mmCIF file of C-alpha atoms in Angstrom:
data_model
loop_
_atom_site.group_PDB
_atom_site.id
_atom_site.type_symbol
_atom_site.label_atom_id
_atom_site.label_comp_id
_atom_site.label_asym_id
_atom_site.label_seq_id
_atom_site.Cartn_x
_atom_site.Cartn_y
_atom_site.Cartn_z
ATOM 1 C CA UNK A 1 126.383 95.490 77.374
ATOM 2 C CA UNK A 2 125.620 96.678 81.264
ATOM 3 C CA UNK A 3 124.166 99.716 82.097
ATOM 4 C CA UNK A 4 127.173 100.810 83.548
ATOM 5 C CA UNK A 5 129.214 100.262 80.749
ATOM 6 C CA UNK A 6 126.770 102.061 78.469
ATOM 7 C CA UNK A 7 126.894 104.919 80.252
ATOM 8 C CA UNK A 8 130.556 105.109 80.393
ATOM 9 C CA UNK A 9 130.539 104.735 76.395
ATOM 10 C CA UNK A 10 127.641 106.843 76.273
ATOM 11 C CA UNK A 11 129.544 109.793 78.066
ATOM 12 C CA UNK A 12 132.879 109.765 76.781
ATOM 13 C CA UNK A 13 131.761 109.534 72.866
ATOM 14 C CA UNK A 14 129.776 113.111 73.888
ATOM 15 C CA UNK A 15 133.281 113.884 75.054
ATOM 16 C CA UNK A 16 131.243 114.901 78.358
ATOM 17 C CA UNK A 17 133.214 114.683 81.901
ATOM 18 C CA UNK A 18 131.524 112.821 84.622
ATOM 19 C CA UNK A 19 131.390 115.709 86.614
ATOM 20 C CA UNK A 20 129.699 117.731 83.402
ATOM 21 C CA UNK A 21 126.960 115.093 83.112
ATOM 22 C CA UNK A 22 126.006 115.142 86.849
ATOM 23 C CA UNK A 23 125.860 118.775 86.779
ATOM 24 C CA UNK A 24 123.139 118.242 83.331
ATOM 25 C CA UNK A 25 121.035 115.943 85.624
ATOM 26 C CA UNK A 26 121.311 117.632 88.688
ATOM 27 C CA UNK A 27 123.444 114.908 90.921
ATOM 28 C CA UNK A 28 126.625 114.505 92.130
ATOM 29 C CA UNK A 29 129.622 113.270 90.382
ATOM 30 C CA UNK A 30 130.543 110.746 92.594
ATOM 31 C CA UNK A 31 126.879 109.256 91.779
ATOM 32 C CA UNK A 32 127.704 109.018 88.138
ATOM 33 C CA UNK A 33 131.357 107.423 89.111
ATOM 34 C CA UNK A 34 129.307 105.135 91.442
ATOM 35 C CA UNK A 35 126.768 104.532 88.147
ATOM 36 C CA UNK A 36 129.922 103.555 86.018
ATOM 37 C CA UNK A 37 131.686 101.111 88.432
ATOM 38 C CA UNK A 38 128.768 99.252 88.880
ATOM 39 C CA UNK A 39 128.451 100.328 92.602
ATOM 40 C CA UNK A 40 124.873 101.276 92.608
ATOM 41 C CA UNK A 41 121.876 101.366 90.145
ATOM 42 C CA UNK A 42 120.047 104.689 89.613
ATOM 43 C CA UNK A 43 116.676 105.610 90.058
ATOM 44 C CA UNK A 44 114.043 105.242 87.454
ATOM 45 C CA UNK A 45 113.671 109.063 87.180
ATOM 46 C CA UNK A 46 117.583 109.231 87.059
ATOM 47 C CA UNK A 47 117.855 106.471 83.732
ATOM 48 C CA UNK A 48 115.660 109.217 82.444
ATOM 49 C CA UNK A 49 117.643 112.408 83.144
ATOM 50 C CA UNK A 50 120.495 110.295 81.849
ATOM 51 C CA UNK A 51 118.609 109.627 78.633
ATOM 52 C CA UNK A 52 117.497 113.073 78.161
ATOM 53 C CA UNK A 53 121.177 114.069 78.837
ATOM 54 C CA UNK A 54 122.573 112.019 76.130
ATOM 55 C CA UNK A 55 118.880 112.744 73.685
ATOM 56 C CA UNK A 56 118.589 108.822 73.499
ATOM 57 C CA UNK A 57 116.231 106.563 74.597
ATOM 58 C CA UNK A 58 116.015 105.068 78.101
ATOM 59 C CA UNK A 59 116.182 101.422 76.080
ATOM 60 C CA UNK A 60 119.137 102.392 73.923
ATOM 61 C CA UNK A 61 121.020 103.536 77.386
ATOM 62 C CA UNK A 62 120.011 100.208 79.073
ATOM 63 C CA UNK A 63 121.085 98.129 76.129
ATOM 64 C CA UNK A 64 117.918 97.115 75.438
ATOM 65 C CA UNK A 65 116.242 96.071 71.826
ATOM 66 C CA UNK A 66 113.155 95.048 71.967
ATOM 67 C CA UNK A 67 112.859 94.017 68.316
ATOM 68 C CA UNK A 68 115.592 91.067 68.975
ATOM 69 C CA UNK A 69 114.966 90.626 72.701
ATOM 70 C CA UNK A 70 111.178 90.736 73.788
ATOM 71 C CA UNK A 71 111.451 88.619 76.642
ATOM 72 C CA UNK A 72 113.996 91.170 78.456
ATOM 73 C CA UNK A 73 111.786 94.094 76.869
ATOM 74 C CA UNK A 74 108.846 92.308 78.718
ATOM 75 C CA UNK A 75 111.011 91.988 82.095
ATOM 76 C CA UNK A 76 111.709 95.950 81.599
ATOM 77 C CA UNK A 77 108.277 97.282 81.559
ATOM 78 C CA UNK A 78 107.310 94.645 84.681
ATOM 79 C CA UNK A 79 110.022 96.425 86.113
ATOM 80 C CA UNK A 80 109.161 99.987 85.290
ATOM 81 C CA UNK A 81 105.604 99.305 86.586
ATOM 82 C CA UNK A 82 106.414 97.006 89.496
ATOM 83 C CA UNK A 83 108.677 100.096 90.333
ATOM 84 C CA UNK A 84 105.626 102.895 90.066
ATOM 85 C CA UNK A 85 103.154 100.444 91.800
ATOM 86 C CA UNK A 86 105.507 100.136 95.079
ATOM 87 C CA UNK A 87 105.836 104.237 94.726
ATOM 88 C CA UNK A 88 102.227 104.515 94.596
ATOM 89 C CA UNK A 89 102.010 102.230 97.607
ATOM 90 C CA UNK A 90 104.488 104.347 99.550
ATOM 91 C CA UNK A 91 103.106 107.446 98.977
ATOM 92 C CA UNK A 92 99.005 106.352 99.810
ATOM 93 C CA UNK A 93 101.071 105.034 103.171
ATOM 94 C CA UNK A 94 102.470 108.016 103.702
ATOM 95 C CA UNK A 95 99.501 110.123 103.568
ATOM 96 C CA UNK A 96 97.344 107.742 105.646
ATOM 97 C CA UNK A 97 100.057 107.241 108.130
ATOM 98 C CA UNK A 98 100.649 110.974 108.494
ATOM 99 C CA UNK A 99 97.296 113.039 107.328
ATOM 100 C CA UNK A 100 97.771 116.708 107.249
#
């Protein structure tokens, strides 16, 4: 199962309306409709509002388990830090760009 589809299941078994859980992590409905199509992908930081939301784990609400699928558990955290190493990147380019 997707992401989007998780959340979808996710949601409705907490009997919570999209526009409910956008309001419990601070974006916009349409986002979370976007989230559930498939449209777009969140944020990192968003995957973990979501799982706070819902009081899961961010690998139960991408469908991840690590104990029968390393390999994609691997890919996850290369992800996760690729993600935080390009933000890092940004930010020191930012500030030496544009000193204050």
């Amino acid at each position: 199962m997707n992401f989007s589809n998780n959340l979808k299941k996710i949601r409705k078994s907490l009997k919570l309306s999209q526009a409910g859980l956008a309001k419990l992590v601070d974006i916009s409905q349409r986002t979370i409709s976007h989230y559930e199509k498939g449209d777009s992908e969140p944020e990192l930081i968003i995957v973990c509002r979501l799982a706070d939301a819902f009081n899961i784990t961010v690998d139960q609400l991408l469908g991840y388990d690590a104990n029968s699928d390393a390999d994609r558990y691997v890919d996850l955290n290369n992800l996760v830090l690729e993600y935080y190493h390009k933000k890092k990147e940004a930010e020191y380019k930012l500030r030496n760009d544009f000193p204050v």
